[in-house]
Amino acid sequence: MNAAALPDTWFALRDGKRFADGVGLADIAARYGTPTFVYSRAALVAAFQAYDQALAGHPHQVCYAVKANSNLAVLGVFAKLGAGFDIVSGGEL
């Protein structure tokens, strides 16, 4: 998926202000401080569903590499979608 194909609801620029899933990034920074990481739940779901749908009709399980990002909120999104998890070490468990 290229940047031009990203829905503007995930990470949008409106009136000179940035938003993630409709929430102002300035508001997030004011509440949680900086630096901070911001993820789009909608983007995570869409990416998972794109993989899952591309493999429809074939036995499969979409697995997320925990080494890529072990953020519990991100892992929770994928778990609720039925993802498996690729782990390399006990520390990733």
PDB file of N, CA and C in Angstrom:
ATOM      1  N   MET A   1       0.860  -1.170   0.000  1.00  0.00           N
ATOM      2  CA  MET A   1       0.000   0.000   0.000  1.00  0.00           C
ATOM      3  C   MET A   1       0.903   1.228   0.000  1.00  0.00           C
ATOM      4  N   ASN A   2       0.718   2.102  -0.972  1.00  0.00           N
ATOM      5  CA  ASN A   2       1.555   3.301  -1.007  1.00  0.00           C
ATOM      6  C   ASN A   2       0.877   4.461  -0.291  1.00  0.00           C
ATOM      7  N   ALA A   3       1.644   5.487  -0.007  1.00  0.00           N
ATOM      8  CA  ALA A   3       1.132   6.625   0.770  1.00  0.00           C
ATOM      9  C   ALA A   3      -0.046   7.296   0.092  1.00  0.00           C
ATOM     10  N   ALA A   4      -0.063   7.315  -1.236  1.00  0.00           N
ATOM     11  CA  ALA A   4      -1.172   7.952  -1.954  1.00  0.00           C
ATOM     12  C   ALA A   4      -2.478   7.199  -1.739  1.00  0.00           C
ATOM     13  N   ALA A   5      -2.385   5.909  -1.402  1.00  0.00           N
ATOM     14  CA  ALA A   5      -3.584   5.097  -1.218  1.00  0.00           C
ATOM     15  C   ALA A   5      -4.118   5.132   0.211  1.00  0.00           C
ATOM     16  N   LEU A   6      -3.410   5.791   1.117  1.00  0.00           N
ATOM     17  CA  LEU A   6      -3.845   5.823   2.513  1.00  0.00           C
ATOM     18  C   LEU A   6      -5.079   6.697   2.678  1.00  0.00           C
ATOM     19  N   PRO A   7      -6.100   6.182   3.345  1.00  0.00           N
ATOM     20  CA  PRO A   7      -7.268   7.021   3.620  1.00  0.00           C
ATOM     21  C   PRO A   7      -6.869   8.222   4.473  1.00  0.00           C
ATOM     22  N   ASP A   8      -7.450   9.369   4.189  1.00  0.00           N
ATOM     23  CA  ASP A   8      -7.062  10.565   4.937  1.00  0.00           C
ATOM     24  C   ASP A   8      -7.588  10.559   6.364  1.00  0.00           C
ATOM     25  N   THR A   9      -8.360   9.555   6.733  1.00  0.00           N
ATOM     26  CA  THR A   9      -8.825   9.467   8.117  1.00  0.00           C
ATOM     27  C   THR A   9      -7.762   8.878   9.036  1.00  0.00           C
ATOM     28  N   TRP A  10      -6.780   8.164   8.493  1.00  0.00           N
ATOM     29  CA  TRP A  10      -5.751   7.567   9.336  1.00  0.00           C
ATOM     30  C   TRP A  10      -4.820   8.636   9.873  1.00  0.00           C
ATOM     31  N   PHE A  11      -4.148   9.316   8.998  1.00  0.00           N
ATOM     32  CA  PHE A  11      -3.255  10.414   9.367  1.00  0.00           C
ATOM     33  C   PHE A  11      -3.548  11.562   8.416  1.00  0.00           C
ATOM     34  N   ALA A  12      -4.331  12.499   8.874  1.00  0.00           N
ATOM     35  CA  ALA A  12      -4.829  13.565   8.005  1.00  0.00           C
ATOM     36  C   ALA A  12      -4.255  14.921   8.390  1.00  0.00           C
ATOM     37  N   LEU A  13      -4.207  15.798   7.412  1.00  0.00           N
ATOM     38  CA  LEU A  13      -3.828  17.192   7.623  1.00  0.00           C
ATOM     39  C   LEU A  13      -5.057  18.029   7.302  1.00  0.00           C
ATOM     40  N   ARG A  14      -5.583  18.705   8.331  1.00  0.00           N
ATOM     41  CA  ARG A  14      -6.773  19.543   8.155  1.00  0.00           C
ATOM     42  C   ARG A  14      -6.516  20.908   8.768  1.00  0.00           C
ATOM     43  N   ASP A  15      -6.707  21.925   7.963  1.00  0.00           N
ATOM     44  CA  ASP A  15      -6.500  23.302   8.431  1.00  0.00           C
ATOM     45  C   ASP A  15      -5.131  23.474   9.090  1.00  0.00           C
ATOM     46  N   GLY A  16      -4.129  22.826   8.514  1.00  0.00           N
ATOM     47  CA  GLY A  16      -2.772  22.958   9.028  1.00  0.00           C
ATOM     48  C   GLY A  16      -2.474  22.144  10.272  1.00  0.00           C
ATOM     49  N   LYS A  17      -3.412  21.307  10.704  1.00  0.00           N
ATOM     50  CA  LYS A  17      -3.217  20.479  11.903  1.00  0.00           C
ATOM     51  C   LYS A  17      -3.270  19.008  11.523  1.00  0.00           C
ATOM     52  N   ARG A  18      -2.432  18.201  12.183  1.00  0.00           N
ATOM     53  CA  ARG A  18      -2.377  16.761  11.939  1.00  0.00           C
ATOM     54  C   ARG A  18      -3.334  16.016  12.857  1.00  0.00           C
ATOM     55  N   PHE A  19      -3.953  14.982  12.302  1.00  0.00           N
ATOM     56  CA  PHE A  19      -4.872  14.136  13.046  1.00  0.00           C
ATOM     57  C   PHE A  19      -4.546  12.675  12.778  1.00  0.00           C
ATOM     58  N   ALA A  20      -4.765  11.831  13.770  1.00  0.00           N
ATOM     59  CA  ALA A  20      -4.639  10.383  13.627  1.00  0.00           C
ATOM     60  C   ALA A  20      -5.970   9.781  14.041  1.00  0.00           C
ATOM     61  N   ASP A  21      -6.614   9.114  13.114  1.00  0.00           N
ATOM     62  CA  ASP A  21      -7.944   8.537  13.375  1.00  0.00           C
ATOM     63  C   ASP A  21      -8.885   9.569  13.983  1.00  0.00           C
ATOM     64  N   GLY A  22      -8.796  10.804  13.512  1.00  0.00           N
ATOM     65  CA  GLY A  22      -9.690  11.864  13.963  1.00  0.00           C
ATOM     66  C   GLY A  22      -9.279  12.568  15.243  1.00  0.00           C
ATOM     67  N   VAL A  23      -8.186  12.147  15.852  1.00  0.00           N
ATOM     68  CA  VAL A  23      -7.717  12.763  17.099  1.00  0.00           C
ATOM     69  C   VAL A  23      -6.527  13.670  16.779  1.00  0.00           C
ATOM     70  N   GLY A  24      -6.578  14.897  17.245  1.00  0.00           N
ATOM     71  CA  GLY A  24      -5.504  15.848  16.975  1.00  0.00           C
ATOM     72  C   GLY A  24      -4.196  15.433  17.617  1.00  0.00           C
ATOM     73  N   LEU A  25      -3.127  15.428  16.821  1.00  0.00           N
ATOM     74  CA  LEU A  25      -1.823  15.058  17.372  1.00  0.00           C
ATOM     75  C   LEU A  25      -1.339  16.072  18.399  1.00  0.00           C
ATOM     76  N   ALA A  26      -1.708  17.334  18.236  1.00  0.00           N
ATOM     77  CA  ALA A  26      -1.339  18.343  19.239  1.00  0.00           C
ATOM     78  C   ALA A  26      -2.019  18.036  20.571  1.00  0.00           C
ATOM     79  N   ASP A  27      -3.260  17.545  20.519  1.00  0.00           N
ATOM     80  CA  ASP A  27      -3.975  17.164  21.740  1.00  0.00           C
ATOM     81  C   ASP A  27      -3.293  15.979  22.424  1.00  0.00           C
ATOM     82  N   ILE A  28      -2.853  15.018  21.618  1.00  0.00           N
ATOM     83  CA  ILE A  28      -2.152  13.857  22.169  1.00  0.00           C
ATOM     84  C   ILE A  28      -0.850  14.303  22.830  1.00  0.00           C
ATOM     85  N   ALA A  29      -0.112  15.180  22.156  1.00  0.00           N
ATOM     86  CA  ALA A  29       1.154  15.680  22.710  1.00  0.00           C
ATOM     87  C   ALA A  29       0.925  16.447  24.004  1.00  0.00           C
ATOM     88  N   ALA A  30      -0.148  17.243  24.055  1.00  0.00           N
ATOM     89  CA  ALA A  30      -0.442  18.012  25.269  1.00  0.00           C
ATOM     90  C   ALA A  30      -0.791  17.089  26.431  1.00  0.00           C
ATOM     91  N   ARG A  31      -1.489  16.011  26.131  1.00  0.00           N
ATOM     92  CA  ARG A  31      -1.925  15.101  27.199  1.00  0.00           C
ATOM     93  C   ARG A  31      -0.817  14.160  27.666  1.00  0.00           C
ATOM     94  N   TYR A  32      -0.033  13.628  26.713  1.00  0.00           N
ATOM     95  CA  TYR A  32       0.947  12.593  27.050  1.00  0.00           C
ATOM     96  C   TYR A  32       2.396  13.063  26.986  1.00  0.00           C
ATOM     97  N   GLY A  33       2.623  14.262  26.463  1.00  0.00           N
ATOM     98  CA  GLY A  33       3.985  14.759  26.324  1.00  0.00           C
ATOM     99  C   GLY A  33       4.641  14.254  25.051  1.00  0.00           C
ATOM    100  N   THR A  34       5.854  14.739  24.849  1.00  0.00           N
ATOM    101  CA  THR A  34       6.613  14.308  23.682  1.00  0.00           C
ATOM    102  C   THR A  34       8.008  13.913  24.130  1.00  0.00           C
ATOM    103  N   PRO A  35       8.667  13.029  23.446  1.00  0.00           N
ATOM    104  CA  PRO A  35       8.146  12.343  22.266  1.00  0.00           C
ATOM    105  C   PRO A  35       7.143  11.270  22.663  1.00  0.00           C
ATOM    106  N   THR A  36       6.286  10.927  21.738  1.00  0.00           N
ATOM    107  CA  THR A  36       5.326   9.848  21.941  1.00  0.00           C
ATOM    108  C   THR A  36       5.078   9.156  20.616  1.00  0.00           C
ATOM    109  N   PHE A  37       4.674   7.916  20.660  1.00  0.00           N
ATOM    110  CA  PHE A  37       4.351   7.168  19.455  1.00  0.00           C
ATOM    111  C   PHE A  37       2.842   7.167  19.289  1.00  0.00           C
ATOM    112  N   VAL A  38       2.394   7.364  18.065  1.00  0.00           N
ATOM    113  CA  VAL A  38       0.960   7.363  17.761  1.00  0.00           C
ATOM    114  C   VAL A  38       0.722   6.343  16.661  1.00  0.00           C
ATOM    115  N   TYR A  39      -0.196   5.433  16.906  1.00  0.00           N
ATOM    116  CA  TYR A  39      -0.554   4.408  15.931  1.00  0.00           C
ATOM    117  C   TYR A  39      -2.003   4.604  15.518  1.00  0.00           C
ATOM    118  N   SER A  40      -2.309   4.254  14.293  1.00  0.00           N
ATOM    119  CA  SER A  40      -3.678   4.293  13.806  1.00  0.00           C
ATOM    120  C   SER A  40      -4.268   2.892  13.908  1.00  0.00           C
ATOM    121  N   ARG A  41      -5.258   2.739  14.788  1.00  0.00           N
ATOM    122  CA  ARG A  41      -5.933   1.442  14.902  1.00  0.00           C
ATOM    123  C   ARG A  41      -6.554   1.066  13.560  1.00  0.00           C
ATOM    124  N   ALA A  42      -7.160   2.044  12.894  1.00  0.00           N
ATOM    125  CA  ALA A  42      -7.796   1.776  11.600  1.00  0.00           C
ATOM    126  C   ALA A  42      -6.776   1.276  10.579  1.00  0.00           C
ATOM    127  N   ALA A  43      -5.573   1.835  10.594  1.00  0.00           N
ATOM    128  CA  ALA A  43      -4.532   1.400   9.661  1.00  0.00           C
ATOM    129  C   ALA A  43      -4.063  -0.016   9.988  1.00  0.00           C
ATOM    130  N   LEU A  44      -3.919  -0.331  11.273  1.00  0.00           N
ATOM    131  CA  LEU A  44      -3.523  -1.686  11.671  1.00  0.00           C
ATOM    132  C   LEU A  44      -4.567  -2.704  11.231  1.00  0.00           C
ATOM    133  N   VAL A  45      -5.828  -2.382  11.471  1.00  0.00           N
ATOM    134  CA  VAL A  45      -6.928  -3.282  11.092  1.00  0.00           C
ATOM    135  C   VAL A  45      -6.962  -3.464   9.576  1.00  0.00           C
ATOM    136  N   ALA A  46      -6.847  -2.373   8.838  1.00  0.00           N
ATOM    137  CA  ALA A  46      -6.896  -2.447   7.376  1.00  0.00           C
ATOM    138  C   ALA A  46      -5.745  -3.283   6.821  1.00  0.00           C
ATOM    139  N   ALA A  47      -4.551  -3.121   7.384  1.00  0.00           N
ATOM    140  CA  ALA A  47      -3.398  -3.893   6.917  1.00  0.00           C
ATOM    141  C   ALA A  47      -3.602  -5.380   7.190  1.00  0.00           C
ATOM    142  N   PHE A  48      -4.078  -5.708   8.391  1.00  0.00           N
ATOM    143  CA  PHE A  48      -4.346  -7.109   8.723  1.00  0.00           C
ATOM    144  C   PHE A  48      -5.388  -7.684   7.774  1.00  0.00           C
ATOM    145  N   GLN A  49      -6.485  -6.962   7.590  1.00  0.00           N
ATOM    146  CA  GLN A  49      -7.564  -7.454   6.738  1.00  0.00           C
ATOM    147  C   GLN A  49      -7.122  -7.609   5.286  1.00  0.00           C
ATOM    148  N   ALA A  50      -6.238  -6.737   4.813  1.00  0.00           N
ATOM    149  CA  ALA A  50      -5.729  -6.854   3.442  1.00  0.00           C
ATOM    150  C   ALA A  50      -4.960  -8.162   3.266  1.00  0.00           C
ATOM    151  N   TYR A  51      -4.104  -8.485   4.226  1.00  0.00           N
ATOM    152  CA  TYR A  51      -3.381  -9.757   4.171  1.00  0.00           C
ATOM    153  C   TYR A  51      -4.351 -10.925   4.254  1.00  0.00           C
ATOM    154  N   ASP A  52      -5.263 -10.865   5.194  1.00  0.00           N
ATOM    155  CA  ASP A  52      -6.206 -11.956   5.410  1.00  0.00           C
ATOM    156  C   ASP A  52      -7.066 -12.191   4.173  1.00  0.00           C
ATOM    157  N   GLN A  53      -7.567 -11.124   3.581  1.00  0.00           N
ATOM    158  CA  GLN A  53      -8.416 -11.246   2.394  1.00  0.00           C
ATOM    159  C   GLN A  53      -7.623 -11.719   1.179  1.00  0.00           C
ATOM    160  N   ALA A  54      -6.363 -11.307   1.074  1.00  0.00           N
ATOM    161  CA  ALA A  54      -5.531 -11.742  -0.051  1.00  0.00           C
ATOM    162  C   ALA A  54      -5.308 -13.251  -0.026  1.00  0.00           C
ATOM    163  N   LEU A  55      -5.360 -13.828   1.150  1.00  0.00           N
ATOM    164  CA  LEU A  55      -5.146 -15.270   1.301  1.00  0.00           C
ATOM    165  C   LEU A  55      -6.444 -16.059   1.407  1.00  0.00           C
ATOM    166  N   ALA A  56      -7.568 -15.375   1.273  1.00  0.00           N
ATOM    167  CA  ALA A  56      -8.871 -16.051   1.372  1.00  0.00           C
ATOM    168  C   ALA A  56      -8.915 -17.201   0.370  1.00  0.00           C
ATOM    169  N   GLY A  57      -9.496 -18.300   0.795  1.00  0.00           N
ATOM    170  CA  GLY A  57      -9.576 -19.468  -0.069  1.00  0.00           C
ATOM    171  C   GLY A  57      -8.394 -20.405   0.070  1.00  0.00           C
ATOM    172  N   HIS A  58      -7.403 -19.997   0.843  1.00  0.00           N
ATOM    173  CA  HIS A  58      -6.230 -20.831   1.105  1.00  0.00           C
ATOM    174  C   HIS A  58      -6.090 -20.983   2.613  1.00  0.00           C
ATOM    175  N   PRO A  59      -5.726 -22.165   3.075  1.00  0.00           N
ATOM    176  CA  PRO A  59      -5.502 -22.310   4.513  1.00  0.00           C
ATOM    177  C   PRO A  59      -4.363 -21.368   4.940  1.00  0.00           C
ATOM    178  N   HIS A  60      -4.607 -20.558   5.945  1.00  0.00           N
ATOM    179  CA  HIS A  60      -3.589 -19.600   6.367  1.00  0.00           C
ATOM    180  C   HIS A  60      -3.871 -19.083   7.769  1.00  0.00           C
ATOM    181  N   GLN A  61      -2.869 -18.498   8.343  1.00  0.00           N
ATOM    182  CA  GLN A  61      -3.011 -17.711   9.559  1.00  0.00           C
ATOM    183  C   GLN A  61      -2.054 -16.535   9.437  1.00  0.00           C
ATOM    184  N   VAL A  62      -2.592 -15.344   9.546  1.00  0.00           N
ATOM    185  CA  VAL A  62      -1.762 -14.140   9.492  1.00  0.00           C
ATOM    186  C   VAL A  62      -1.079 -13.994  10.844  1.00  0.00           C
ATOM    187  N   CYS A  63       0.240 -13.902  10.825  1.00  0.00           N
ATOM    188  CA  CYS A  63       1.011 -13.772  12.060  1.00  0.00           C
ATOM    189  C   CYS A  63       1.775 -12.455  12.064  1.00  0.00           C
ATOM    190  N   TYR A  64       1.837 -11.839  13.226  1.00  0.00           N
ATOM    191  CA  TYR A  64       2.544 -10.579  13.407  1.00  0.00           C
ATOM    192  C   TYR A  64       3.875 -10.859  14.090  1.00  0.00           C
ATOM    193  N   ALA A  65       4.947 -10.272  13.578  1.00  0.00           N
ATOM    194  CA  ALA A  65       6.275 -10.442  14.170  1.00  0.00           C
ATOM    195  C   ALA A  65       6.409  -9.513  15.372  1.00  0.00           C
ATOM    196  N   VAL A  66       6.403 -10.087  16.546  1.00  0.00           N
ATOM    197  CA  VAL A  66       6.480  -9.308  17.781  1.00  0.00           C
ATOM    198  C   VAL A  66       7.779  -8.505  17.831  1.00  0.00           C
ATOM    199  N   LYS A  67       8.828  -9.015  17.205  1.00  0.00           N
ATOM    200  CA  LYS A  67      10.101  -8.297  17.164  1.00  0.00           C
ATOM    201  C   LYS A  67       9.942  -6.925  16.496  1.00  0.00           C
ATOM    202  N   ALA A  68       8.997  -6.802  15.571  1.00  0.00           N
ATOM    203  CA  ALA A  68       8.791  -5.535  14.860  1.00  0.00           C
ATOM    204  C   ALA A  68       8.272  -4.446  15.794  1.00  0.00           C
ATOM    205  N   ASN A  69       7.408  -4.837  16.733  1.00  0.00           N
ATOM    206  CA  ASN A  69       6.833  -3.863  17.668  1.00  0.00           C
ATOM    207  C   ASN A  69       6.100  -4.647  18.749  1.00  0.00           C
ATOM    208  N   SER A  70       6.572  -4.586  19.963  1.00  0.00           N
ATOM    209  CA  SER A  70       5.967  -5.360  21.052  1.00  0.00           C
ATOM    210  C   SER A  70       5.003  -4.536  21.900  1.00  0.00           C
ATOM    211  N   ASN A  71       4.544  -3.408  21.388  1.00  0.00           N
ATOM    212  CA  ASN A  71       3.581  -2.572  22.107  1.00  0.00           C
ATOM    213  C   ASN A  71       2.322  -3.393  22.385  1.00  0.00           C
ATOM    214  N   LEU A  72       1.924  -3.480  23.651  1.00  0.00           N
ATOM    215  CA  LEU A  72       0.791  -4.329  24.030  1.00  0.00           C
ATOM    216  C   LEU A  72      -0.520  -3.894  23.388  1.00  0.00           C
ATOM    217  N   ALA A  73      -0.713  -2.604  23.185  1.00  0.00           N
ATOM    218  CA  ALA A  73      -1.941  -2.135  22.534  1.00  0.00           C
ATOM    219  C   ALA A  73      -1.983  -2.595  21.079  1.00  0.00           C
ATOM    220  N   VAL A  74      -0.853  -2.513  20.393  1.00  0.00           N
ATOM    221  CA  VAL A  74      -0.777  -2.978  19.003  1.00  0.00           C
ATOM    222  C   VAL A  74      -1.024  -4.479  18.952  1.00  0.00           C
ATOM    223  N   LEU A  75      -0.374  -5.224  19.841  1.00  0.00           N
ATOM    224  CA  LEU A  75      -0.567  -6.675  19.878  1.00  0.00           C
ATOM    225  C   LEU A  75      -2.017  -7.028  20.181  1.00  0.00           C
ATOM    226  N   GLY A  76      -2.653  -6.248  21.050  1.00  0.00           N
ATOM    227  CA  GLY A  76      -4.056  -6.485  21.382  1.00  0.00           C
ATOM    228  C   GLY A  76      -4.977  -6.314  20.189  1.00  0.00           C
ATOM    229  N   VAL A  77      -4.702  -5.319  19.364  1.00  0.00           N
ATOM    230  CA  VAL A  77      -5.507  -5.112  18.150  1.00  0.00           C
ATOM    231  C   VAL A  77      -5.417  -6.346  17.265  1.00  0.00           C
ATOM    232  N   PHE A  78      -4.195  -6.823  17.036  1.00  0.00           N
ATOM    233  CA  PHE A  78      -4.024  -7.987  16.178  1.00  0.00           C
ATOM    234  C   PHE A  78      -4.608  -9.251  16.803  1.00  0.00           C
ATOM    235  N   ALA A  79      -4.482  -9.407  18.106  1.00  0.00           N
ATOM    236  CA  ALA A  79      -5.048 -10.583  18.776  1.00  0.00           C
ATOM    237  C   ALA A  79      -6.562 -10.629  18.596  1.00  0.00           C
ATOM    238  N   LYS A  80      -7.224  -9.485  18.753  1.00  0.00           N
ATOM    239  CA  LYS A  80      -8.681  -9.438  18.589  1.00  0.00           C
ATOM    240  C   LYS A  80      -9.106  -9.769  17.164  1.00  0.00           C
ATOM    241  N   LEU A  81      -8.211  -9.540  16.208  1.00  0.00           N
ATOM    242  CA  LEU A  81      -8.510  -9.855  14.813  1.00  0.00           C
ATOM    243  C   LEU A  81      -8.224 -11.319  14.484  1.00  0.00           C
ATOM    244  N   GLY A  82      -7.648 -12.045  15.436  1.00  0.00           N
ATOM    245  CA  GLY A  82      -7.363 -13.460  15.221  1.00  0.00           C
ATOM    246  C   GLY A  82      -5.959 -13.750  14.724  1.00  0.00           C
ATOM    247  N   ALA A  83      -5.063 -12.792  14.837  1.00  0.00           N
ATOM    248  CA  ALA A  83      -3.686 -12.987  14.364  1.00  0.00           C
ATOM    249  C   ALA A  83      -2.947 -13.985  15.237  1.00  0.00           C
ATOM    250  N   GLY A  84      -1.987 -14.636  14.628  1.00  0.00           N
ATOM    251  CA  GLY A  84      -1.006 -15.402  15.363  1.00  0.00           C
ATOM    252  C   GLY A  84       0.180 -14.484  15.603  1.00  0.00           C
ATOM    253  N   PHE A  85       1.147 -14.949  16.373  1.00  0.00           N
ATOM    254  CA  PHE A  85       2.304 -14.110  16.667  1.00  0.00           C
ATOM    255  C   PHE A  85       3.580 -14.891  16.449  1.00  0.00           C
ATOM    256  N   ASP A  86       4.514 -14.273  15.745  1.00  0.00           N
ATOM    257  CA  ASP A  86       5.821 -14.850  15.485  1.00  0.00           C
ATOM    258  C   ASP A  86       6.770 -14.316  16.549  1.00  0.00           C
ATOM    259  N   ILE A  87       7.282 -15.224  17.377  1.00  0.00           N
ATOM    260  CA  ILE A  87       8.228 -14.816  18.415  1.00  0.00           C
ATOM    261  C   ILE A  87       9.517 -15.613  18.246  1.00  0.00           C
ATOM    262  N   VAL A  88      10.620 -15.000  18.623  1.00  0.00           N
ATOM    263  CA  VAL A  88      11.922 -15.626  18.457  1.00  0.00           C
ATOM    264  C   VAL A  88      12.502 -16.060  19.797  1.00  0.00           C
ATOM    265  N   SER A  89      12.191 -15.305  20.849  1.00  0.00           N
ATOM    266  CA  SER A  89      12.787 -15.608  22.146  1.00  0.00           C
ATOM    267  C   SER A  89      11.736 -15.533  23.243  1.00  0.00           C
ATOM    268  N   GLY A  90      12.075 -16.065  24.388  1.00  0.00           N
ATOM    269  CA  GLY A  90      11.176 -16.013  25.535  1.00  0.00           C
ATOM    270  C   GLY A  90      10.870 -14.596  25.966  1.00  0.00           C
ATOM    271  N   GLY A  91      11.789 -13.681  25.717  1.00  0.00           N
ATOM    272  CA  GLY A  91      11.572 -12.285  26.065  1.00  0.00           C
ATOM    273  C   GLY A  91      10.444 -11.646  25.274  1.00  0.00           C
ATOM    274  N   GLU A  92      10.127 -12.213  24.127  1.00  0.00           N
ATOM    275  CA  GLU A  92       9.034 -11.689  23.303  1.00  0.00           C
ATOM    276  C   GLU A  92       7.688 -12.300  23.683  1.00  0.00           C
ATOM    277  N   LEU A  93       7.717 -13.297  24.548  1.00  0.00           N
ATOM    278  CA  LEU A  93       6.488 -13.992  24.932  1.00  0.00           C
ATOM    279  C   LEU A  93       5.576 -13.138  25.775  1.00  0.00           C
TER     280      LEU A  93
END
